CSV table of C-alpha atoms and ligand atoms in Angstrom, one decimal:
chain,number,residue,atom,x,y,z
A,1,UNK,CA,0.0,0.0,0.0
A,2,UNK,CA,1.4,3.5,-0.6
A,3,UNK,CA,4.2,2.2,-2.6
A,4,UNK,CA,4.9,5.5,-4.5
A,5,UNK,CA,5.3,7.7,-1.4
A,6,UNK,CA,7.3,5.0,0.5
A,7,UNK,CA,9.6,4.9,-2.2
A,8,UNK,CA,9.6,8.7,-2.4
A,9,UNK,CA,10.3,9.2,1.0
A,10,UNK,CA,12.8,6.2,1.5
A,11,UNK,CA,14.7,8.5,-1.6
A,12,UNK,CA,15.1,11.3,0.5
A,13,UNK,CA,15.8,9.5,3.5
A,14,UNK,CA,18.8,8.1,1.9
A,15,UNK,CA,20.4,10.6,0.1
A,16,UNK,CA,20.1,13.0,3.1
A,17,UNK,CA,21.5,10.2,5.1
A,18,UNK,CA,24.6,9.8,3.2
A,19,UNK,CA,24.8,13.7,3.3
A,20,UNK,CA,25.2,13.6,7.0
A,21,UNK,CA,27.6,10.7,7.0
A,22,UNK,CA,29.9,12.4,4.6
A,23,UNK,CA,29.8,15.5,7.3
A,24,UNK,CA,29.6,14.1,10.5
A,25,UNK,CA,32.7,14.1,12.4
A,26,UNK,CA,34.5,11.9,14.4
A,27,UNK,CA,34.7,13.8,18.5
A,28,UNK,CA,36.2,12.5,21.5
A,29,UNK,CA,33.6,12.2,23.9
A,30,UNK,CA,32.9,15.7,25.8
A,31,UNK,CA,31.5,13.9,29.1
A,32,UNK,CA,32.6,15.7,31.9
A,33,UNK,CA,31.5,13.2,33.8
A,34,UNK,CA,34.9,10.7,33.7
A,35,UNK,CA,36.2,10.1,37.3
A,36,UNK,CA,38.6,7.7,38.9
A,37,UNK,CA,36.5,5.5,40.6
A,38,UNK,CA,38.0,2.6,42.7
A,39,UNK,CA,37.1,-1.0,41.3
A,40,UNK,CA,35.8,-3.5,43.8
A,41,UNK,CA,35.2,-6.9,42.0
A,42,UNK,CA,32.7,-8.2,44.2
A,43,UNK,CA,30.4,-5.2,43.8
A,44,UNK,CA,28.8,-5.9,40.2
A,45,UNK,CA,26.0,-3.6,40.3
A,46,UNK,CA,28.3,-0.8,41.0
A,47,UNK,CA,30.1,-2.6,38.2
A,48,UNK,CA,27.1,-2.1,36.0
A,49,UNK,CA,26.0,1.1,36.8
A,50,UNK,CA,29.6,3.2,36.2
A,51,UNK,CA,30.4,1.2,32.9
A,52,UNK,CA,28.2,1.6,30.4
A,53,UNK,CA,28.0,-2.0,28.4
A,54,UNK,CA,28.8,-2.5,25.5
A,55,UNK,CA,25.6,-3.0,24.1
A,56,UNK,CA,24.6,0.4,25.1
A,57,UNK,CA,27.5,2.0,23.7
A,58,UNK,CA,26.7,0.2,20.9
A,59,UNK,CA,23.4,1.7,20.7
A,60,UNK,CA,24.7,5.5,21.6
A,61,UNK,CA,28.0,5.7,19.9
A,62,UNK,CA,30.3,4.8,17.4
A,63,UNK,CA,32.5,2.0,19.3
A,64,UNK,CA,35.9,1.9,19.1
A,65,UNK,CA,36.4,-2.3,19.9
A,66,UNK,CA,40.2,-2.0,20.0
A,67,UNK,CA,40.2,0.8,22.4
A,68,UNK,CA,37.7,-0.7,24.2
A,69,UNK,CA,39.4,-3.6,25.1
A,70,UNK,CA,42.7,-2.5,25.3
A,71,UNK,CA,41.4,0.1,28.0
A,72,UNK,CA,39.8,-2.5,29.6
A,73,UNK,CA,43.0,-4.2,30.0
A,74,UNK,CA,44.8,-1.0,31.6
A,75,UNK,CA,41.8,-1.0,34.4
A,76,UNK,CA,42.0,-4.0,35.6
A,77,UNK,CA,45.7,-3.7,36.0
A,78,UNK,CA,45.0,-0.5,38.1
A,79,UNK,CA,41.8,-1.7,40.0
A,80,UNK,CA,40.1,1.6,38.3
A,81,UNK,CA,37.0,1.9,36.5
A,82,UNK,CA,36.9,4.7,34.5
A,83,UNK,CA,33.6,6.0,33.2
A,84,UNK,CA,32.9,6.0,29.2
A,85,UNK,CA,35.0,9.0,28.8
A,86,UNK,CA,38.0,7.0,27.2
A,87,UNK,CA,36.0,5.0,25.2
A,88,UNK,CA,34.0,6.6,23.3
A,89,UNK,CA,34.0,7.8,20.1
A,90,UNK,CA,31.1,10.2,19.1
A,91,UNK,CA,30.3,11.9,15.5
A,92,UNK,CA,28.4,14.7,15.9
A,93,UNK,CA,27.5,17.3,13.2
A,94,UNK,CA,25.7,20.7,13.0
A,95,UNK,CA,23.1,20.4,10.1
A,96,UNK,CA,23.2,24.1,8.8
A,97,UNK,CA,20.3,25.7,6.6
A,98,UNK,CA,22.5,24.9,3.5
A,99,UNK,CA,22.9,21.8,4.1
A,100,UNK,CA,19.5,20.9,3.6
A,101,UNK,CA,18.6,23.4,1.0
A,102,UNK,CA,18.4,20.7,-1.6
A,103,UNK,CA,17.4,17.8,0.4
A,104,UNK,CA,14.1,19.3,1.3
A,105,UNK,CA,13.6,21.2,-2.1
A,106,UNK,CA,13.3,17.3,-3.1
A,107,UNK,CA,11.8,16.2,-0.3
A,108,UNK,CA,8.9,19.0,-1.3
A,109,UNK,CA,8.8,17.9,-4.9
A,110,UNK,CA,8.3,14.4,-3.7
A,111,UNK,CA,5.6,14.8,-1.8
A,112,UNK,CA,4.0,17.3,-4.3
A,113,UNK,CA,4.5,13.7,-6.3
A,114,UNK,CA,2.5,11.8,-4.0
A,115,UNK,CA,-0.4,13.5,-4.2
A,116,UNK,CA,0.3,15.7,-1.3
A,117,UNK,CA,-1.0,19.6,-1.9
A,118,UNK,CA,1.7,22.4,-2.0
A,119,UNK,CA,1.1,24.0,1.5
A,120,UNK,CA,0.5,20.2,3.7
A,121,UNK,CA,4.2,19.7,1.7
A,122,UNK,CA,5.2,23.1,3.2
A,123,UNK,CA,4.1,22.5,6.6
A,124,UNK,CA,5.9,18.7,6.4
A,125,UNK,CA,9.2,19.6,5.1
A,126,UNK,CA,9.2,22.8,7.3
A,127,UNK,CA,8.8,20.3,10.5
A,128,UNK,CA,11.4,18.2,9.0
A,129,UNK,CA,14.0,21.3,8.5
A,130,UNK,CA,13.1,23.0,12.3
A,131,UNK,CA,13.6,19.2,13.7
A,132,UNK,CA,16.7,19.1,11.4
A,133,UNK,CA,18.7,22.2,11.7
A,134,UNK,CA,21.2,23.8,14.3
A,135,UNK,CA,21.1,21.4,17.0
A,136,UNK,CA,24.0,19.6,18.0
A,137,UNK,CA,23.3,15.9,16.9
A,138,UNK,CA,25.4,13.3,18.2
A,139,UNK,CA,25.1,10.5,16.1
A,140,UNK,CA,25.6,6.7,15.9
A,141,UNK,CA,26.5,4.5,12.7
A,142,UNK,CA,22.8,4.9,11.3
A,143,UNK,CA,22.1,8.5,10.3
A,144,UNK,CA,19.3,7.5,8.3
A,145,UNK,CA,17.0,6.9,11.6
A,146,UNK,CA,18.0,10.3,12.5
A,147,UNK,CA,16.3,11.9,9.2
A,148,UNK,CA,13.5,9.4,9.0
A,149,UNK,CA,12.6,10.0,12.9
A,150,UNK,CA,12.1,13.8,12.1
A,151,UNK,CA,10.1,12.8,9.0
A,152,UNK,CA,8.0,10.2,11.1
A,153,UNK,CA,7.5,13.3,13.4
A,154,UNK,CA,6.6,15.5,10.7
A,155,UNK,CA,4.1,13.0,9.3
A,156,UNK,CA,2.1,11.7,12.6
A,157,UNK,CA,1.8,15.3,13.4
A,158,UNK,CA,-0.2,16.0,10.7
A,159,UNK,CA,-2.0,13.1,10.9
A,160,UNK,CA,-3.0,12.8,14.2
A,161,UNK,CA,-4.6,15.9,14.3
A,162,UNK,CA,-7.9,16.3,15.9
A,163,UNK,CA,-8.1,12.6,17.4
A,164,UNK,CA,-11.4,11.0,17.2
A,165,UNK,CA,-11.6,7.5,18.2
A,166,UNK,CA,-15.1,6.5,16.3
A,167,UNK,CA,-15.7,3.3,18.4
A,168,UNK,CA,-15.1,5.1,21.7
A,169,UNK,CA,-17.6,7.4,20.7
A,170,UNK,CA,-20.5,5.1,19.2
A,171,UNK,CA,-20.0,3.5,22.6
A,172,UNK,CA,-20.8,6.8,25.2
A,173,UNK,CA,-22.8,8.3,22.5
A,174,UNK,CA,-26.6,8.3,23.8
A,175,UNK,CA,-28.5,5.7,21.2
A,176,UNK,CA,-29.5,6.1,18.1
A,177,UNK,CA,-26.3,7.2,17.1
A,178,UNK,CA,-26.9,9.0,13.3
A,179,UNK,CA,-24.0,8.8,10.8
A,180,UNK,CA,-24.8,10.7,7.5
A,181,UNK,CA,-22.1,10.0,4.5
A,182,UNK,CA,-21.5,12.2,2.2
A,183,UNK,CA,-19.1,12.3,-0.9
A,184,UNK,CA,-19.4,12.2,-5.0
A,185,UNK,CA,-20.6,9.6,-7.3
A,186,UNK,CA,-18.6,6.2,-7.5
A,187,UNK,CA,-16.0,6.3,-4.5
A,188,UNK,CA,-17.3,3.6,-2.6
A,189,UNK,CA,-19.9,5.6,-0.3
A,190,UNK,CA,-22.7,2.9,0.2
A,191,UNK,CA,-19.9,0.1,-0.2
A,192,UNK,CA,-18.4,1.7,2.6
A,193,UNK,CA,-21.7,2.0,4.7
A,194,UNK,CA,-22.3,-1.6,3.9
A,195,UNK,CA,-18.7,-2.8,5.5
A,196,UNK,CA,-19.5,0.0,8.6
A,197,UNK,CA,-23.1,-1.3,9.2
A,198,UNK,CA,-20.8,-5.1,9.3
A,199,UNK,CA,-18.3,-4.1,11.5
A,200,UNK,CA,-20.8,-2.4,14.0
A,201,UNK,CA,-22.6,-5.3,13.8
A,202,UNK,CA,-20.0,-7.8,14.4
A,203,UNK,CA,-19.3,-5.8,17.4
A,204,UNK,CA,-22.8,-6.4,19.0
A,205,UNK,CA,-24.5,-3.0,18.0
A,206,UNK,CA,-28.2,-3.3,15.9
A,207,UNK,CA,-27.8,-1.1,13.0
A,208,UNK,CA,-30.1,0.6,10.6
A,209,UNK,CA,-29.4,2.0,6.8
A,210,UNK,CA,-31.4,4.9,5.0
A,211,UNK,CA,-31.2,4.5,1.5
A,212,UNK,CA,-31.0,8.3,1.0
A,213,UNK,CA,-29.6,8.1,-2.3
A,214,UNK,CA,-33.3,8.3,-3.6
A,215,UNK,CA,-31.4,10.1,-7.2
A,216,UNK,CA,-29.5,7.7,-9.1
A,217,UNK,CA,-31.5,4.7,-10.5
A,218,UNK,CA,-30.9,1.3,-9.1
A,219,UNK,CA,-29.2,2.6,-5.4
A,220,UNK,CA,-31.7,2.0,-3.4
A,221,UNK,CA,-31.9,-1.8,-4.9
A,222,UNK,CA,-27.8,-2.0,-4.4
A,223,UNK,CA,-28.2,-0.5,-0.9
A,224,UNK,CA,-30.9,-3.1,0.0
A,225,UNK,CA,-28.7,-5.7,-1.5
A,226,UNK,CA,-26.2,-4.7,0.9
A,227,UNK,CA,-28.2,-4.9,4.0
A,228,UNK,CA,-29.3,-8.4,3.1
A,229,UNK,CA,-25.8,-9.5,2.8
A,230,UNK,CA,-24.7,-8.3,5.5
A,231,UNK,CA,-27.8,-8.7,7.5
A,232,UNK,CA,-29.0,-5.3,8.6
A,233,UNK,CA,-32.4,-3.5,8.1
A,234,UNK,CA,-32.9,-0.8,5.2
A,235,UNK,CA,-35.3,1.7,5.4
A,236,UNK,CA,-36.2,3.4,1.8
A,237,UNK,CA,-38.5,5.3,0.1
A,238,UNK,CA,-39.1,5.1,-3.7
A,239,UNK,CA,-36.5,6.6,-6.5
A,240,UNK,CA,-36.7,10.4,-6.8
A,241,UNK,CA,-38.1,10.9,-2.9
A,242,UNK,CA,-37.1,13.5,-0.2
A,243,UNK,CA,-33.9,12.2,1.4
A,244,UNK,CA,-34.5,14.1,4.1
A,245,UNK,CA,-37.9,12.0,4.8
A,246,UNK,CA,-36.2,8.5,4.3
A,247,UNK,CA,-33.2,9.7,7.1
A,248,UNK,CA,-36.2,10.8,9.7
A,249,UNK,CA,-38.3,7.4,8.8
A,250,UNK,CA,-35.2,5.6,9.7
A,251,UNK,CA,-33.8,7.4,12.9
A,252,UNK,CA,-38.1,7.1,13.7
A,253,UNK,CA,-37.6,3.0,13.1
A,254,UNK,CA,-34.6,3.0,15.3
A,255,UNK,CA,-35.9,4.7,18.2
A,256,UNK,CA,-38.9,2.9,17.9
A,257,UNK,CA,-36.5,-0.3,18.1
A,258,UNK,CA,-34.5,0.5,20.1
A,259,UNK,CA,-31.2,0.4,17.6
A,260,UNK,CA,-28.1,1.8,18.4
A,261,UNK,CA,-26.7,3.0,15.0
A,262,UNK,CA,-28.3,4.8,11.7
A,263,UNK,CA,-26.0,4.8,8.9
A,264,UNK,CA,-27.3,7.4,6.5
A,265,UNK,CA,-26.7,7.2,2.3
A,266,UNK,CA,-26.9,10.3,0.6
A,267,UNK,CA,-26.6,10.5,-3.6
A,268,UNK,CA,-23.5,11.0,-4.7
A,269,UNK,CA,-23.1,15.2,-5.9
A,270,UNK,CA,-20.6,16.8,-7.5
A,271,UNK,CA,-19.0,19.7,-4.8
A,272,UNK,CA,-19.5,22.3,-7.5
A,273,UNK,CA,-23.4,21.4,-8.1
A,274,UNK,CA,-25.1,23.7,-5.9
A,275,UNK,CA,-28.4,22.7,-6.0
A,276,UNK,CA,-27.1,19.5,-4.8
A,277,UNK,CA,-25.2,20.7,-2.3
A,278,UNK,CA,-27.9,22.5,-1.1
A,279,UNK,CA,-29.9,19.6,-1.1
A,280,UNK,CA,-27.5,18.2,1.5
A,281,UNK,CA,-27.8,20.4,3.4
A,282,UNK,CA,-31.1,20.6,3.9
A,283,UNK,CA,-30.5,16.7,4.8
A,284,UNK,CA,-27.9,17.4,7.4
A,285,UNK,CA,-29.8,20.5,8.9
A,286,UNK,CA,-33.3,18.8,8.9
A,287,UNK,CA,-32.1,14.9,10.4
A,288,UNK,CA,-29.4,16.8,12.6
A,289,UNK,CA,-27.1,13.5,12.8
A,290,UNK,CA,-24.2,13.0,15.5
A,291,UNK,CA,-21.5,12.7,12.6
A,292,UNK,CA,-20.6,13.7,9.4
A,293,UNK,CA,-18.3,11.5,7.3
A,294,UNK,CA,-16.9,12.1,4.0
A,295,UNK,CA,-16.1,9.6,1.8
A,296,UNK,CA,-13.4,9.9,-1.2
A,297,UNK,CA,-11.0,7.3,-3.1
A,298,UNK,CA,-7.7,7.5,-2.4
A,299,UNK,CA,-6.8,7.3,-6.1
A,300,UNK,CA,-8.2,10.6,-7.1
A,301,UNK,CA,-5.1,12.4,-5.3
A,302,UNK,CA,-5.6,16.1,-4.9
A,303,UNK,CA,-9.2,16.7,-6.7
A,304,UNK,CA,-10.1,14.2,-3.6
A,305,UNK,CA,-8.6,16.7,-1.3
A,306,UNK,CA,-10.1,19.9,-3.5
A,307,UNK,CA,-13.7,17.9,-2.8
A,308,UNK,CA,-12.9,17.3,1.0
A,309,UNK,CA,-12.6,20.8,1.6
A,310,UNK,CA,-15.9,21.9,-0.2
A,311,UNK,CA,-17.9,19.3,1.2
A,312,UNK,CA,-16.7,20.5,4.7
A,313,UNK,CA,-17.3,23.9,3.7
A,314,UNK,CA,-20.8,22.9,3.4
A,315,UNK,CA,-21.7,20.8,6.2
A,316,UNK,CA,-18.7,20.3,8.5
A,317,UNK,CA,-17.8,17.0,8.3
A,318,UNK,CA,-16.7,15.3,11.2
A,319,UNK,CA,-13.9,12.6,10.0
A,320,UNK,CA,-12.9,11.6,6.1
A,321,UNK,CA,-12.9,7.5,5.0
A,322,UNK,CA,-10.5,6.8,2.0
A,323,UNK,CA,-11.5,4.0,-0.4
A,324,UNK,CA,-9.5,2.1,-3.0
A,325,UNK,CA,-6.5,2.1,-1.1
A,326,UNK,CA,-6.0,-1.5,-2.6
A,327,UNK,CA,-5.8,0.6,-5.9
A,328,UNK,CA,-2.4,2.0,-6.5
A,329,UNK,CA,-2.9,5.6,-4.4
A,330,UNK,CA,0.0,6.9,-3.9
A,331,UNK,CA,-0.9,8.0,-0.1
A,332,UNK,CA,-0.9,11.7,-0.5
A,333,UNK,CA,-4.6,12.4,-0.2
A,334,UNK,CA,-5.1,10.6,3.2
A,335,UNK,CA,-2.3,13.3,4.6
A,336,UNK,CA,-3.5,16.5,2.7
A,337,UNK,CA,-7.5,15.9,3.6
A,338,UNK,CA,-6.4,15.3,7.2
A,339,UNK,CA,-4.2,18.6,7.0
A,340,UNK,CA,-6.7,20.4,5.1
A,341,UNK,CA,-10.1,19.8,6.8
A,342,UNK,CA,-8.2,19.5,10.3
A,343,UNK,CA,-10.1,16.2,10.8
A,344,UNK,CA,-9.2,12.7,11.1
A,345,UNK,CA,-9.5,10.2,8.6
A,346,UNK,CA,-11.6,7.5,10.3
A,347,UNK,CA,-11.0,4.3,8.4
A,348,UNK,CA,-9.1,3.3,4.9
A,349,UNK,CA,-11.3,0.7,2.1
A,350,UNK,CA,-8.7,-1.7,1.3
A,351,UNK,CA,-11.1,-3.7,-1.6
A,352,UNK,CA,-14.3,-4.6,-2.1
A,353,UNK,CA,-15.1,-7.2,0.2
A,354,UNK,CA,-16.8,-6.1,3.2
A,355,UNK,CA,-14.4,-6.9,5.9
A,356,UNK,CA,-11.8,-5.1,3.5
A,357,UNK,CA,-11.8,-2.1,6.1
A,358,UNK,CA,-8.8,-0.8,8.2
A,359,UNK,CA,-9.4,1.5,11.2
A,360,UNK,CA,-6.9,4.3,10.6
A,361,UNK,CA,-4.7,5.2,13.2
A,362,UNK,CA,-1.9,7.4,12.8
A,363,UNK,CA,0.7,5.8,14.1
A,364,UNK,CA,-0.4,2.7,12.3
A,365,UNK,CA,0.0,4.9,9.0
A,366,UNK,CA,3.5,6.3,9.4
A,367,UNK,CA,5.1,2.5,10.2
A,368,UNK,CA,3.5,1.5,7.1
A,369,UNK,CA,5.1,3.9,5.5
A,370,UNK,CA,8.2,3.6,6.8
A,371,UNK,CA,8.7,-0.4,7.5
B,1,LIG,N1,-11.0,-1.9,-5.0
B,1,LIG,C1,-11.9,-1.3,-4.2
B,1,LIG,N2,-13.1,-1.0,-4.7
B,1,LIG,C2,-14.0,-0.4,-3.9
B,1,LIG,C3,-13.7,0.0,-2.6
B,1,LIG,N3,-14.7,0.6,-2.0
B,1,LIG,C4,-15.7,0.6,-3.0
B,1,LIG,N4,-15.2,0.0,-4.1
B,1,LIG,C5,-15.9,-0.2,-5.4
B,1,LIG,O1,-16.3,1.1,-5.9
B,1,LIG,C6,-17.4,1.0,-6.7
B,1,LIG,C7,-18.4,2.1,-6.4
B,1,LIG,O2,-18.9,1.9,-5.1
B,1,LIG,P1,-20.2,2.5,-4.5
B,1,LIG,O3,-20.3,2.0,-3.1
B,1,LIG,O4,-21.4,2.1,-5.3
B,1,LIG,O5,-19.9,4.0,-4.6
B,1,LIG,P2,-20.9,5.2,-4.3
B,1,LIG,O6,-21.4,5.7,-5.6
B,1,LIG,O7,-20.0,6.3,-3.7
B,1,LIG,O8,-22.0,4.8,-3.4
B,1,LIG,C8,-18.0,-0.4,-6.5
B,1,LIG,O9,-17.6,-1.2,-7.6
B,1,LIG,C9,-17.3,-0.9,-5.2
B,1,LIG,O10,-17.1,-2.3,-5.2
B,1,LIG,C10,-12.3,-0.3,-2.1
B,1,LIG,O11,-11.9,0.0,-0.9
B,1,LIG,N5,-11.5,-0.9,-2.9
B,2,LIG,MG1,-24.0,4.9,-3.6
């Protein structure tokens, strides 16, 4: 999944890398810490605590083995342990600002080729360069985890913001809990419903579907189609009715059963028909549901992001769900319509089956990217 911007960013990560290996240079260690300290043989934890091990040196520093032993040597013939002082060779380095001029030029254009909008790339290789830059990094033998920890940073920050753990609030929300979903024609909208109503389900909830996509011919047969399969009640109208009155039958059906979720279809609109859009509205305003979700395929790359920011504009959405990821998306769009609507994306479609449906978490997200 996301092949094109794990290869993208892997790129960068590497040829920055091998930048700060070429600069970084060999220091003694500046611990002032090094004392005499006299060595009692039967005290091993003391033993333990003053000497670092080697593993941990390992893990710290670059480890000079000769030196190490050699030194090692000289103690015991003094009955002194010295601290790590002796030991230890750092490399450090000062990453200036033209030193990662270029990096992050490229590091931009590669996102800009993932399908990541110009000012979400901004923001990210900005977080990258002020995690980057002027510090005094000590570093060990692999620099690249130091550049692909600041763009790990950089990513999860953007994606994690606004938390909003759906479960957690289905579960303490008070009962019927009304989802609508909104989005354009084709990217998986009642497919998606269809695998949400399942997985609610599965978890012990009773679940109710509107058909409110009363527009295009044949929905409200495929939406019905869906509820058998995956066993949950659909409440409809017929083809060209209000959606607004098939929404309030339904939420009416679930109080009156006592259901816990109604997941809400709407017809599919283009953002830029505003008759449409007003029409949803109307739906959203009049049926006043709990949530908001919009629904986009991950394939359509930035014209998914341009429609996740109109169809927020219009009725706030609460949370974004990415279909197709199965598809070859290049992963931009899920980190530009999180960045642009400032609201999580909630799950990712990963096919067409209905258990095909990954609750998205951020940190989830960046080790795929990165592992
Ligand atoms: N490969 C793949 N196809 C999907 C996914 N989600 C939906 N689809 C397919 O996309 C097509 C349109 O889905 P539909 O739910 O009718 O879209 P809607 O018009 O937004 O309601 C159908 O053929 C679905 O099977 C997904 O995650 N992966
Ligand atoms: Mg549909």
């Amino acid at each position: 999944m996301f092949n094109k911007l794990k290869e993208k960013l892997s790129g960068f990560t590497k040829s920055l890398s091998k930048q700060i290996d070429e600069k970084a240079v060999p220091v003694e260690s500046t611990s002032n810490e090094a004392e005499e300290i006299p060595f009692d043989s039967s005290d091993e934890s003391k033993k333990e605590q003053d000497v670092p091990s080697e593993r941990s040196l390992k893990n710290d520093f670059y480890l000079n083995h000769e030196a190490n032993s050699s030194i090692q040597e000289e103690q015991k013939k003094f009955g002194l342990v010295k601290k790590a002082k002796a030991l230890v060779f750092e490399r450090e380095l000062i990453l200036e600002e033209k030193d990662l001029e270029e990096p992050l030029w490229e590091l931009q254009i590669a996102l800009l080729e993932s399908d990541i909008g110009l000012t979400v790339a901004e923001a990210i290789t900005e977080a990258v360069k002020s995690e980057l830059i002027g510090s005094r990094k000590k570093i060990g033998k692999d620099t690249t985890s130091i550049v692909e920890q600041a763009l790990r940073n950089a990513l999860y920050d953007v994606m994690s913001a606004n938390i909003f753990d759906l479960d957690d609030y289905v579960k303490n929300a008070k009962k019927p809990v009304h989802i609508v979903f909104v989005g354009i024609n084709g990217t998986g909208k009642t497919t998606t419903i269809a695998k949400i109503a399942k997985r609610f389900k599965d978890m012990g909830y009773s679940v109710v579907i509107a058909a409110g996509d009363t527009f295009r011919a044949g929905a409200i047969d495929q939406v019905q189609i869906h509820g058998d399969r995956v066993g949950v009640k659909v409440i409809k109208h017929r083809e060209g009715g209000d959606p607004a009155a098939v929404v309030y039958d339904a939420m009416q059906y679930a109080k009156a059963h006592k259901n816990d979720i109604v997941l809400s279809d709407t017809a599919g609109r283009m953002h830029t028909n505003i008759n449409l859009m007003e029409q949803l509205k109307k739906v959203c305003r009049v049926s006043a549901p709990d949530l908001i979700i919009f629904v986009d395929e991950a394939v359509a790359g930035n014209d998914a992001v341009e429609r996740a920011a109109q169809f927020n504009e219009a009725v706030h959405i609460n949370g974004s769900i990415l279909t197709k990821t199965d598809a070859d998306a290049k992963g931009g769009a899920a980190i530009s319509i999180a960045y642009i609507t400032g609201k999580p994306i909630l799950f990712l479609g990963m096919g067409q089956g209905y258990d095909d449906l990954q609750k998205f978490d951020p940190k989830w997200f960046v080790d795929q990217i990165f592992n």
